mmCIF file of C-alpha atoms and ligand atoms in Angstrom:
data_model
loop_
_atom_site.group_PDB
_atom_site.id
_atom_site.type_symbol
_atom_site.label_atom_id
_atom_site.label_comp_id
_atom_site.label_asym_id
_atom_site.label_seq_id
_atom_site.Cartn_x
_atom_site.Cartn_y
_atom_site.Cartn_z
ATOM 1 C CA MET A 1464 119.835 111.373 67.456
ATOM 2 C CA VAL A 1465 116.004 112.144 67.247
ATOM 3 C CA PRO A 1466 114.496 115.747 67.069
ATOM 4 C CA ASP A 1467 112.358 117.066 70.286
ATOM 5 C CA ALA A 1468 108.900 115.697 69.243
ATOM 6 C CA PRO A 1469 106.211 113.141 70.489
ATOM 7 C CA LEU A 1470 107.099 109.687 69.112
ATOM 8 C CA PRO A 1471 104.916 109.093 66.113
ATOM 9 C CA ALA A 1472 102.066 106.454 66.369
ATOM 10 C CA GLU A 1473 103.947 103.106 64.891
ATOM 11 C CA GLU A 1474 106.664 103.502 67.597
ATOM 12 C CA VAL A 1475 104.426 104.096 70.093
ATOM 13 C CA GLU A 1476 102.766 100.793 69.484
ATOM 14 C CA ARG A 1477 106.262 99.255 68.797
ATOM 15 C CA ILE A 1478 106.760 100.153 72.294
ATOM 16 C CA ALA A 1479 103.938 98.544 73.292
ATOM 17 C CA ALA A 1480 104.069 95.812 71.659
ATOM 18 C CA ASP A 1481 107.424 94.875 73.212
ATOM 19 C CA ALA A 1482 106.081 95.580 76.487
ATOM 20 C CA ALA A 1483 103.718 93.504 75.901
ATOM 21 C CA TRP A 1484 106.039 90.502 74.796
ATOM 22 C CA LEU A 1485 108.292 91.551 77.269
ATOM 23 C CA CYS A 1486 105.711 91.308 80.368
ATOM 24 C CA GLY A 1487 104.107 88.153 79.248
ATOM 25 C CA ILE A 1488 108.184 86.468 80.257
ATOM 26 C CA PRO A 1489 107.829 85.583 84.140
ATOM 27 C CA ALA A 1490 110.602 87.715 85.920
ATOM 28 C CA PRO A 1491 110.604 87.449 89.242
ATOM 29 C CA THR A 1492 113.864 88.786 91.222
ATOM 30 C CA GLY A 1493 116.080 86.484 91.293
ATOM 31 C CA HIS A 1494 114.758 84.577 88.052
ATOM 32 C CA GLU A 1495 115.171 87.872 85.192
ATOM 33 C CA ALA A 1496 117.472 85.021 82.993
ATOM 34 C CA ALA A 1497 114.386 84.695 80.329
ATOM 35 C CA ARG A 1498 113.492 87.951 80.320
ATOM 36 C CA ALA A 1499 117.350 89.127 79.961
ATOM 37 C CA ALA A 1500 118.296 86.335 77.186
ATOM 38 C CA ALA A 1501 115.084 87.927 75.305
ATOM 39 C CA VAL A 1502 116.302 91.163 75.736
ATOM 40 C CA ARG A 1503 119.897 90.289 74.769
ATOM 41 C CA ASN A 1504 118.476 88.609 71.532
ATOM 42 C CA ARG A 1505 117.189 92.190 70.780
ATOM 43 C CA LEU A 1506 120.151 93.953 70.814
ATOM 44 C CA VAL A 1507 122.149 91.639 68.818
ATOM 45 C CA GLU A 1508 119.374 91.782 66.259
ATOM 46 C CA LEU A 1509 119.639 95.314 66.340
ATOM 47 C CA GLY A 1510 123.629 94.885 65.603
ATOM 48 C CA LEU A 1511 124.678 95.803 69.155
ATOM 49 C CA GLU A 1512 127.598 93.698 71.264
ATOM 50 C CA PRO A 1513 125.444 93.474 74.590
ATOM 51 C CA HIS A 1514 126.975 90.917 77.182
ATOM 52 C CA LEU A 1515 125.360 89.087 80.609
ATOM 53 C CA ASP A 1516 127.813 90.596 83.428
ATOM 54 C CA ALA A 1517 128.270 88.285 86.250
ATOM 55 C CA VAL A 1518 124.940 89.139 88.244
ATOM 56 C CA GLY A 1519 122.828 89.018 85.504
ATOM 57 C CA ASN A 1520 122.509 92.327 84.109
ATOM 58 C CA VAL A 1521 122.373 92.925 80.203
ATOM 59 C CA VAL A 1522 125.194 94.564 79.214
ATOM 60 C CA CYS A 1523 125.016 96.659 75.911
ATOM 61 C CA ARG A 1524 128.396 99.348 75.710
ATOM 62 C CA VAL A 1525 127.951 102.055 72.606
ATOM 63 C CA GLY A 1526 130.062 104.884 71.462
ATOM 64 C CA GLY A 1527 132.910 103.029 72.748
ATOM 65 C CA ASP A 1528 135.198 103.035 75.540
ATOM 66 C CA GLY A 1529 135.703 105.055 78.810
ATOM 67 C CA PRO A 1530 133.375 106.789 81.317
ATOM 68 C CA ALA A 1531 129.390 106.062 80.039
ATOM 69 C CA LEU A 1532 126.631 107.400 80.655
ATOM 70 C CA ALA A 1533 124.514 104.435 81.715
ATOM 71 C CA VAL A 1534 120.745 104.168 80.828
ATOM 72 C CA CYS A 1535 119.184 101.970 83.206
ATOM 73 C CA ALA A 1536 115.713 100.073 82.872
ATOM 74 C CA HIS A 1537 115.094 96.862 85.561
ATOM 75 C CA LEU A 1538 113.812 93.602 84.389
ATOM 76 C CA ASP A 1539 112.880 92.089 87.331
ATOM 77 C CA THR A 1540 109.231 92.101 88.758
ATOM 78 C CA VAL A 1541 107.730 91.936 92.749
ATOM 79 C CA PHE A 1542 105.170 88.439 91.307
ATOM 80 C CA PRO A 1543 106.648 85.790 92.282
ATOM 81 C CA GLY A 1544 105.583 82.937 89.529
ATOM 82 C CA LEU A 1545 106.961 81.470 87.234
ATOM 83 C CA GLU A 1546 104.297 80.724 84.942
ATOM 84 C CA PRO A 1547 103.805 83.200 81.504
ATOM 85 C CA ALA A 1548 100.828 85.783 82.315
ATOM 86 C CA PRO A 1549 100.267 88.049 78.742
ATOM 87 C CA PRO A 1550 99.282 90.761 79.345
ATOM 88 C CA VAL A 1551 95.744 92.536 77.863
ATOM 89 C CA ARG A 1552 95.976 95.209 75.311
ATOM 90 C CA ASP A 1553 92.420 96.773 75.517
ATOM 91 C CA GLY A 1554 92.434 100.041 73.560
ATOM 92 C CA ALA A 1555 94.288 102.193 75.053
ATOM 93 C CA ARG A 1556 95.602 100.260 78.016
ATOM 94 C CA LEU A 1557 97.886 97.806 78.781
ATOM 95 C CA ALA A 1558 97.184 95.718 81.504
ATOM 96 C CA GLY A 1559 99.071 92.780 83.343
ATOM 97 C CA PRO A 1560 101.037 92.375 86.305
ATOM 98 C CA GLY A 1561 104.642 94.323 85.701
ATOM 99 C CA ALA A 1562 103.365 95.860 83.072
ATOM 100 C CA GLY A 1563 104.382 99.528 83.842
ATOM 101 C CA ASP A 1564 106.913 97.893 86.417
ATOM 102 C CA ASN A 1565 109.173 97.751 85.040
ATOM 103 C CA ALA A 1566 108.070 95.816 81.197
ATOM 104 C CA LEU A 1567 107.073 99.275 79.941
ATOM 105 C CA GLY A 1568 110.814 100.932 81.204
ATOM 106 C CA VAL A 1569 112.506 97.787 79.550
ATOM 107 C CA ALA A 1570 110.277 97.974 76.239
ATOM 108 C CA ALA A 1571 111.558 102.232 76.167
ATOM 109 C CA LEU A 1572 115.192 100.937 76.623
ATOM 110 C CA LEU A 1573 114.891 98.955 73.381
ATOM 111 C CA LEU A 1574 113.596 102.315 71.849
ATOM 112 C CA VAL A 1575 116.972 103.684 72.807
ATOM 113 C CA ALA A 1576 119.051 101.496 71.703
ATOM 114 C CA ARG A 1577 116.927 101.563 68.079
ATOM 115 C CA ALA A 1578 117.988 105.265 68.115
ATOM 116 C CA LEU A 1579 121.865 104.032 69.436
ATOM 117 C CA ALA A 1580 122.194 102.152 67.123
ATOM 118 C CA THR A 1581 121.381 103.991 63.765
ATOM 119 C CA ASP A 1582 122.760 107.249 65.565
ATOM 120 C CA PRO A 1583 125.792 106.259 67.338
ATOM 121 C CA PRO A 1584 125.882 109.044 70.340
ATOM 122 C CA SER A 1585 129.771 110.844 70.486
ATOM 123 C CA GLN A 1586 130.013 109.767 74.093
ATOM 124 C CA PRO A 1587 130.155 106.152 75.486
ATOM 125 C CA VAL A 1588 126.631 104.928 76.722
ATOM 126 C CA LEU A 1589 125.716 101.892 78.410
ATOM 127 C CA LEU A 1590 122.686 100.484 77.554
ATOM 128 C CA VAL A 1591 121.668 98.216 81.532
ATOM 129 C CA ALA A 1592 118.303 95.790 81.812
ATOM 130 C CA THR A 1593 119.115 95.895 85.551
ATOM 131 C CA VAL A 1594 118.253 92.130 87.721
ATOM 132 C CA GLY A 1595 117.518 93.126 91.758
ATOM 133 C CA GLU A 1596 115.814 96.169 91.659
ATOM 134 C CA GLU A 1597 112.798 94.494 93.649
ATOM 135 C CA GLY A 1598 112.336 92.955 96.768
ATOM 136 C CA LEU A 1599 114.769 91.816 98.610
ATOM 137 C CA GLY A 1600 117.015 92.179 95.252
ATOM 138 C CA ASP A 1601 118.254 95.426 97.151
ATOM 139 C CA LEU A 1602 119.594 96.757 94.011
ATOM 140 C CA ARG A 1603 122.101 93.983 93.110
ATOM 141 C CA GLY A 1604 122.193 94.788 88.980
ATOM 142 C CA ALA A 1605 122.945 98.278 89.811
ATOM 143 C CA ARG A 1606 125.933 98.301 92.665
ATOM 144 C CA HIS A 1607 126.886 95.407 90.578
ATOM 145 C CA LEU A 1608 127.214 97.764 87.127
ATOM 146 C CA LEU A 1609 128.683 100.808 89.072
ATOM 147 C CA GLU A 1610 131.168 98.630 91.145
ATOM 148 C CA THR A 1611 132.307 97.376 87.623
ATOM 149 C CA GLU A 1612 131.798 100.459 85.178
ATOM 150 C CA SER A 1613 132.848 103.976 85.601
ATOM 151 C CA VAL A 1614 129.730 105.771 84.802
ATOM 152 C CA ARG A 1615 129.620 109.284 84.739
ATOM 153 C CA ALA A 1616 126.002 109.225 85.387
ATOM 154 C CA LEU A 1617 123.151 107.166 85.659
ATOM 155 C CA ILE A 1618 118.880 107.121 83.842
ATOM 156 C CA ALA A 1619 116.797 104.826 85.569
ATOM 157 C CA VAL A 1620 113.831 104.216 83.189
ATOM 158 C CA GLU A 1621 110.457 103.171 84.483
ATOM 159 C CA GLY A 1622 107.207 102.654 82.762
ATOM 160 C CA HIS A 1623 105.044 104.435 85.130
ATOM 161 C CA GLY A 1624 105.695 107.804 86.404
ATOM 162 C CA ILE A 1625 105.900 109.880 83.250
ATOM 163 C CA ASP A 1626 104.528 113.065 85.482
ATOM 164 C CA SER A 1627 107.546 112.649 87.895
ATOM 165 C CA LEU A 1628 111.255 112.877 88.052
ATOM 166 C CA ALA A 1629 112.535 111.100 90.623
ATOM 167 C CA VAL A 1630 115.575 113.686 92.185
ATOM 168 C CA GLY A 1631 116.736 111.610 94.868
ATOM 169 C CA GLY A 1632 116.516 108.003 96.720
ATOM 170 C CA VAL A 1633 114.084 107.075 99.231
ATOM 171 C CA ALA A 1634 116.308 105.315 101.726
ATOM 172 C CA SER A 1635 115.346 102.381 102.935
ATOM 173 C CA ALA A 1636 115.923 98.855 105.081
ATOM 174 C CA ARG A 1637 114.157 95.548 104.737
ATOM 175 C CA VAL A 1638 114.313 93.286 108.077
ATOM 176 C CA ARG A 1639 113.496 89.815 108.832
ATOM 177 C CA ILE A 1640 111.909 88.849 111.797
ATOM 178 C CA ARG A 1641 111.656 85.341 112.975
ATOM 179 C CA MET A 1642 110.078 83.959 115.787
ATOM 180 C CA SER A 1643 110.250 80.564 117.420
ATOM 181 C CA GLY A 1644 109.051 78.487 120.370
ATOM 182 C CA PRO A 1645 108.462 74.984 121.607
ATOM 183 C CA GLY A 1646 104.746 74.401 119.051
ATOM 184 C CA GLY A 1647 102.234 72.296 120.722
ATOM 185 C CA HIS A 1648 99.036 70.759 120.407
ATOM 186 C CA SER A 1649 96.143 74.027 120.398
ATOM 187 C CA TRP A 1650 94.503 71.842 123.273
ATOM 188 C CA SER A 1651 97.012 69.500 125.283
ATOM 189 C CA ASP A 1652 99.176 72.599 125.087
ATOM 190 C CA GLN A 1653 98.156 74.884 125.901
ATOM 191 C CA GLY A 1654 99.649 77.695 127.390
ATOM 192 C CA GLN A 1655 102.449 77.455 125.769
ATOM 193 C CA PRO A 1656 103.883 80.181 123.924
ATOM 194 C CA SER A 1657 103.270 80.526 120.219
ATOM 195 C CA ALA A 1658 105.562 82.125 117.169
ATOM 196 C CA VAL A 1659 102.538 83.109 115.835
ATOM 197 C CA HIS A 1660 100.854 84.848 118.536
ATOM 198 C CA ALA A 1661 104.519 86.519 119.349
ATOM 199 C CA LEU A 1662 105.288 87.624 116.116
ATOM 200 C CA VAL A 1663 101.685 89.172 115.370
ATOM 201 C CA ALA A 1664 102.519 91.058 118.670
ATOM 202 C CA ALA A 1665 105.808 91.812 118.045
ATOM 203 C CA ALA A 1666 104.154 93.150 114.383
ATOM 204 C CA GLU A 1667 102.040 95.706 116.135
ATOM 205 C CA ARG A 1668 104.997 97.186 117.583
ATOM 206 C CA VAL A 1669 106.981 97.811 115.480
ATOM 207 C CA LEU A 1670 104.694 99.213 113.471
ATOM 208 C CA ALA A 1671 103.754 101.682 116.318
ATOM 209 C CA ALA A 1672 107.705 102.251 117.063
ATOM 210 C CA ALA A 1673 108.364 102.816 113.236
ATOM 211 C CA PRO A 1674 107.235 106.312 112.667
ATOM 212 C CA PRO A 1675 108.506 108.795 111.082
ATOM 213 C CA CYS A 1676 109.891 106.635 108.710
ATOM 214 C CA VAL A 1677 106.636 104.520 106.757
ATOM 215 C CA ALA A 1678 107.073 100.909 107.361
ATOM 216 C CA ASN A 1679 105.174 97.680 105.687
ATOM 217 C CA VAL A 1680 104.936 94.410 106.616
ATOM 218 C CA GLY A 1681 104.751 93.020 103.242
ATOM 219 C CA VAL A 1682 105.065 89.207 103.980
ATOM 220 C CA ILE A 1683 103.706 87.423 107.100
ATOM 221 C CA GLU A 1684 104.452 83.528 107.459
ATOM 222 C CA GLY A 1685 104.610 80.995 109.367
ATOM 223 C CA GLY A 1686 102.267 77.805 111.341
ATOM 224 C CA THR A 1687 101.803 74.463 109.930
ATOM 225 C CA ALA A 1688 98.125 73.688 111.003
ATOM 226 C CA VAL A 1689 95.127 75.219 112.799
ATOM 227 C CA ASN A 1690 95.084 72.883 115.576
ATOM 228 C CA ALA A 1691 98.800 73.298 115.917
ATOM 229 C CA ILE A 1692 100.738 75.892 118.715
ATOM 230 C CA ALA A 1693 103.459 77.680 115.861
ATOM 231 C CA GLU A 1694 107.001 76.704 116.222
ATOM 232 C CA ARG A 1695 107.670 79.130 113.673
ATOM 233 C CA ALA A 1696 106.481 82.502 111.784
ATOM 234 C CA GLN A 1697 108.518 85.107 110.423
ATOM 235 C CA LEU A 1698 107.721 88.600 108.472
ATOM 236 C CA LEU A 1699 108.969 91.021 106.174
ATOM 237 C CA LEU A 1700 109.261 94.474 107.290
ATOM 238 C CA ASP A 1701 110.189 97.550 104.699
ATOM 239 C CA LEU A 1702 111.069 100.870 106.516
ATOM 240 C CA ARG A 1703 111.334 104.443 104.174
ATOM 241 C CA SER A 1704 112.426 107.272 104.394
ATOM 242 C CA GLY A 1705 113.981 110.606 102.671
ATOM 243 C CA ASP A 1706 116.265 110.929 105.260
ATOM 244 C CA PRO A 1707 118.984 108.217 105.648
ATOM 245 C CA ASP A 1708 119.360 108.783 109.194
ATOM 246 C CA GLN A 1709 115.694 108.720 109.968
ATOM 247 C CA VAL A 1710 116.180 104.881 108.803
ATOM 248 C CA GLY A 1711 118.974 104.125 110.762
ATOM 249 C CA HIS A 1712 117.095 105.819 114.176
ATOM 250 C CA ALA A 1713 113.887 103.907 113.210
ATOM 251 C CA LEU A 1714 115.774 100.465 112.624
ATOM 252 C CA ALA A 1715 117.545 100.627 116.205
ATOM 253 C CA ARG A 1716 113.477 101.331 117.814
ATOM 254 C CA VAL A 1717 111.831 98.782 115.906
ATOM 255 C CA GLU A 1718 114.682 96.038 116.773
ATOM 256 C CA ARG A 1719 113.991 97.160 120.729
ATOM 257 C CA ALA A 1720 110.019 96.892 119.882
ATOM 258 C CA ALA A 1721 110.387 93.578 118.673
ATOM 259 C CA ARG A 1722 112.458 92.232 121.327
ATOM 260 C CA VAL A 1723 111.194 93.446 124.638
ATOM 261 C CA ALA A 1724 107.733 91.621 125.906
ATOM 262 C CA LEU A 1725 108.230 88.133 124.565
ATOM 263 C CA PRO A 1726 106.749 85.405 125.781
ATOM 264 C CA ASP A 1727 109.273 82.644 128.378
ATOM 265 C CA GLY A 1728 110.486 80.726 125.936
ATOM 266 C CA MET A 1729 109.773 82.466 122.583
ATOM 267 C CA ALA A 1730 113.016 83.106 120.946
ATOM 268 C CA VAL A 1731 113.422 86.298 118.046
ATOM 269 C CA GLU A 1732 116.205 86.630 115.384
ATOM 270 C CA PHE A 1733 116.048 90.113 114.262
ATOM 271 C CA GLU A 1734 117.616 90.042 110.360
ATOM 272 C CA VAL A 1735 118.259 93.461 108.300
ATOM 273 C CA VAL A 1736 118.552 91.772 105.247
ATOM 274 C CA GLY A 1737 118.764 94.775 102.496
ATOM 275 C CA ARG A 1738 119.735 98.047 102.721
ATOM 276 C CA ARG A 1739 118.994 100.737 100.020
ATOM 277 C CA PRO A 1740 121.029 104.021 100.737
ATOM 278 C CA GLY A 1741 119.007 107.401 99.627
ATOM 279 C CA GLY A 1742 118.958 111.170 100.167
ATOM 280 C CA ALA A 1743 118.933 113.819 97.529
ATOM 281 C CA ALA A 1744 121.907 114.166 95.466
ATOM 282 C CA PRO A 1745 123.533 117.540 94.569
ATOM 283 C CA GLU A 1746 125.599 116.516 91.712
ATOM 284 C CA SER A 1747 122.321 115.487 90.619
ATOM 285 C CA ALA A 1748 121.718 119.114 89.564
ATOM 286 C CA GLY A 1749 122.658 119.149 86.407
ATOM 287 C CA LEU A 1750 121.251 116.287 84.975
ATOM 288 C CA VAL A 1751 117.699 116.802 86.543
ATOM 289 C CA GLU A 1752 117.687 120.103 84.627
ATOM 290 C CA LEU A 1753 118.277 118.245 81.277
ATOM 291 C CA ALA A 1754 115.442 116.000 82.306
ATOM 292 C CA ARG A 1755 113.651 119.349 82.669
ATOM 293 C CA ARG A 1756 114.736 120.807 78.960
ATOM 294 C CA ALA A 1757 113.825 116.962 77.596
ATOM 295 C CA ARG A 1758 110.194 117.454 79.078
ATOM 296 C CA SER A 1759 109.302 120.412 78.187
ATOM 297 C CA ALA A 1760 110.851 120.223 74.910
ATOM 298 C CA VAL A 1761 108.202 117.655 73.909
ATOM 299 C CA GLY A 1762 105.232 119.719 75.356
ATOM 300 C CA LEU A 1763 105.478 117.641 78.938
ATOM 301 C CA GLY A 1764 104.148 120.107 82.056
ATOM 302 C CA ALA A 1765 106.528 120.910 84.986
ATOM 303 C CA ALA A 1766 107.314 117.340 86.869
ATOM 304 C CA ASP A 1767 106.601 116.368 90.334
ATOM 305 C CA GLU A 1768 109.857 115.963 91.624
ATOM 306 C CA GLN A 1769 110.569 113.546 94.264
ATOM 307 C CA LEU A 1770 112.433 111.079 95.853
ATOM 308 C CA ALA A 1771 112.086 107.110 94.732
ATOM 309 C CA SER A 1772 113.246 103.735 95.237
ATOM 310 C CA THR A 1773 114.858 103.086 91.937
ATOM 311 C CA ASP A 1774 118.355 102.076 90.005
ATOM 312 C CA ALA A 1775 119.430 105.267 91.135
ATOM 313 C CA ASN A 1776 119.927 104.982 94.445
ATOM 314 C CA ALA A 1777 122.519 103.330 94.016
ATOM 315 C CA ALA A 1778 124.463 105.516 91.864
ATOM 316 C CA ILE A 1779 122.777 108.522 94.045
ATOM 317 C CA ALA A 1780 125.070 106.769 96.811
ATOM 318 C CA ARG A 1781 128.285 106.388 95.149
ATOM 319 C CA GLY A 1782 128.306 110.542 93.995
ATOM 320 C CA VAL A 1783 126.781 109.643 90.745
ATOM 321 C CA PRO A 1784 124.701 112.212 88.865
ATOM 322 C CA ALA A 1785 121.579 110.334 88.626
ATOM 323 C CA VAL A 1786 117.528 110.757 87.987
ATOM 324 C CA GLY A 1787 114.696 108.483 87.503
ATOM 325 C CA ILE A 1788 112.228 109.083 84.102
ATOM 326 C CA GLY A 1789 109.121 107.383 84.031
ATOM 327 C CA VAL A 1790 107.107 106.491 80.243
ATOM 328 C CA SER A 1791 103.702 106.659 81.180
ATOM 329 C CA ARG A 1792 101.363 106.386 83.904
ATOM 330 C CA GLY A 1793 98.693 103.679 84.905
ATOM 331 C CA GLU A 1794 97.926 102.263 88.222
ATOM 332 C CA ASP A 1795 97.498 99.547 90.611
ATOM 333 C CA ALA A 1796 101.454 98.712 90.231
ATOM 334 C CA HIS A 1797 102.960 96.183 92.438
ATOM 335 C CA THR A 1798 99.605 94.253 91.869
ATOM 336 C CA GLU A 1799 97.713 91.774 89.774
ATOM 337 C CA HIS A 1800 95.622 94.812 88.333
ATOM 338 C CA GLU A 1801 98.072 96.942 87.215
ATOM 339 C CA TRP A 1802 97.575 98.791 83.978
ATOM 340 C CA ILE A 1803 99.514 101.272 81.726
ATOM 341 C CA ALA A 1804 97.738 103.914 79.283
ATOM 342 C CA VAL A 1805 99.591 103.476 75.690
ATOM 343 C CA PRO A 1806 99.191 107.125 74.632
ATOM 344 C CA PRO A 1807 101.440 109.144 77.038
ATOM 345 C CA ILE A 1808 104.437 106.920 75.792
ATOM 346 C CA ALA A 1809 104.463 108.913 73.033
ATOM 347 C CA HIS A 1810 105.730 112.291 74.864
ATOM 348 C CA GLY A 1811 107.365 109.710 77.814
ATOM 349 C CA ALA A 1812 109.814 107.940 75.395
ATOM 350 C CA ALA A 1813 110.118 111.376 73.502
ATOM 351 C CA ALA A 1814 111.053 112.659 76.710
ATOM 352 C CA LEU A 1815 113.337 110.073 77.329
ATOM 353 C CA LEU A 1816 115.686 110.392 73.944
ATOM 354 C CA GLY A 1817 115.538 114.105 74.625
ATOM 355 C CA LEU A 1818 117.796 113.677 77.630
ATOM 356 C CA VAL A 1819 120.264 110.621 76.624
ATOM 357 C CA ARG A 1820 121.060 113.215 74.080
ATOM 358 C CA ARG A 1821 121.192 116.153 76.205
ATOM 359 C CA ALA A 1822 123.413 114.117 78.453
ATOM 360 C CA ASP A 1823 125.359 113.337 75.837
ATOM 361 C CA GLU A 1824 126.686 116.691 74.552
ATOM 362 C CA GLN A 1825 127.209 117.477 78.064
ATOM 363 C CA ARG A 1826 130.640 117.603 78.304
ATOM 364 C CA GLY A 1827 133.194 118.069 81.032
ATOM 365 C CA PRO A 1828 132.652 116.172 84.771
HETATM 366 ZN ZN1 ZN B 763 108.904 98.351 91.195
#
């Protein structure tokens, strides 16, 4: 494949251009088809044979049949809009919602595809652009991949995070809490219980009950008019911990907190809408060591090895060795102000290629 060296400038620009192109194709979780089609077409142009699987992942097998090394980058973004919002290139920066998370990750996947198309691997590799990684996608794409393909190891590629390696999964649970009550007129029905008031109070109790898990009420919505007592309101809560047991314990506490102290006439529904497994993965040790070597071979310093929440979690849950690797560094992921730096791609993408090559050379279980 490629020698261990930072990528030449023209290759870095090619990856940045691909990231900009992909970033301009909206891909909210659950609506990844347009971006998936773009990736698929590009792989066909490379002479590869990608297909869309049953959940919408783009899956491209290289190097023959048998248990494969899966290299995954997620297609979806946290931004719900379906209007194209092309990113802005300003010198060394590419700015736009989802530029780094994960348009750049998918662009780096295309780099791996180019490398494997010209210099095929010695063992099977699956190049996969996955759906459903963000938000309530609940790793739908990665889970489906692992259920339907024999995967011997998995590399999750993210645009951000060149200074870290994901060596285990942050466990999480996503919960929807819904309040419903009688509603009414804000003046003539004063005293009737409000779903919004009950939900806000419950949110405070829930956030107080969550630690040591990290908790975030990411969405809160409800009510119909300023002068109406709300009939309905709901929130979405994200609970995370490096220790999967802590998430389980916190879920029980949070549910109790949501259900107590409700006003008469108020009903609550508590629904777990997503569960990500997590924890450290001892089976991943060999793969993590290969990632360390690939990084140092292109001149990157020691990574901050941490737990993360990526497609790798789905592999870890099944005992499949996995590691998450980042291509560059930037800021403000999951916001409209997201940006990613272009120059570090030279090292980050080279380390990714070096990791794929090393994992390909590795024999045995
Ligand atoms: Zn993300």
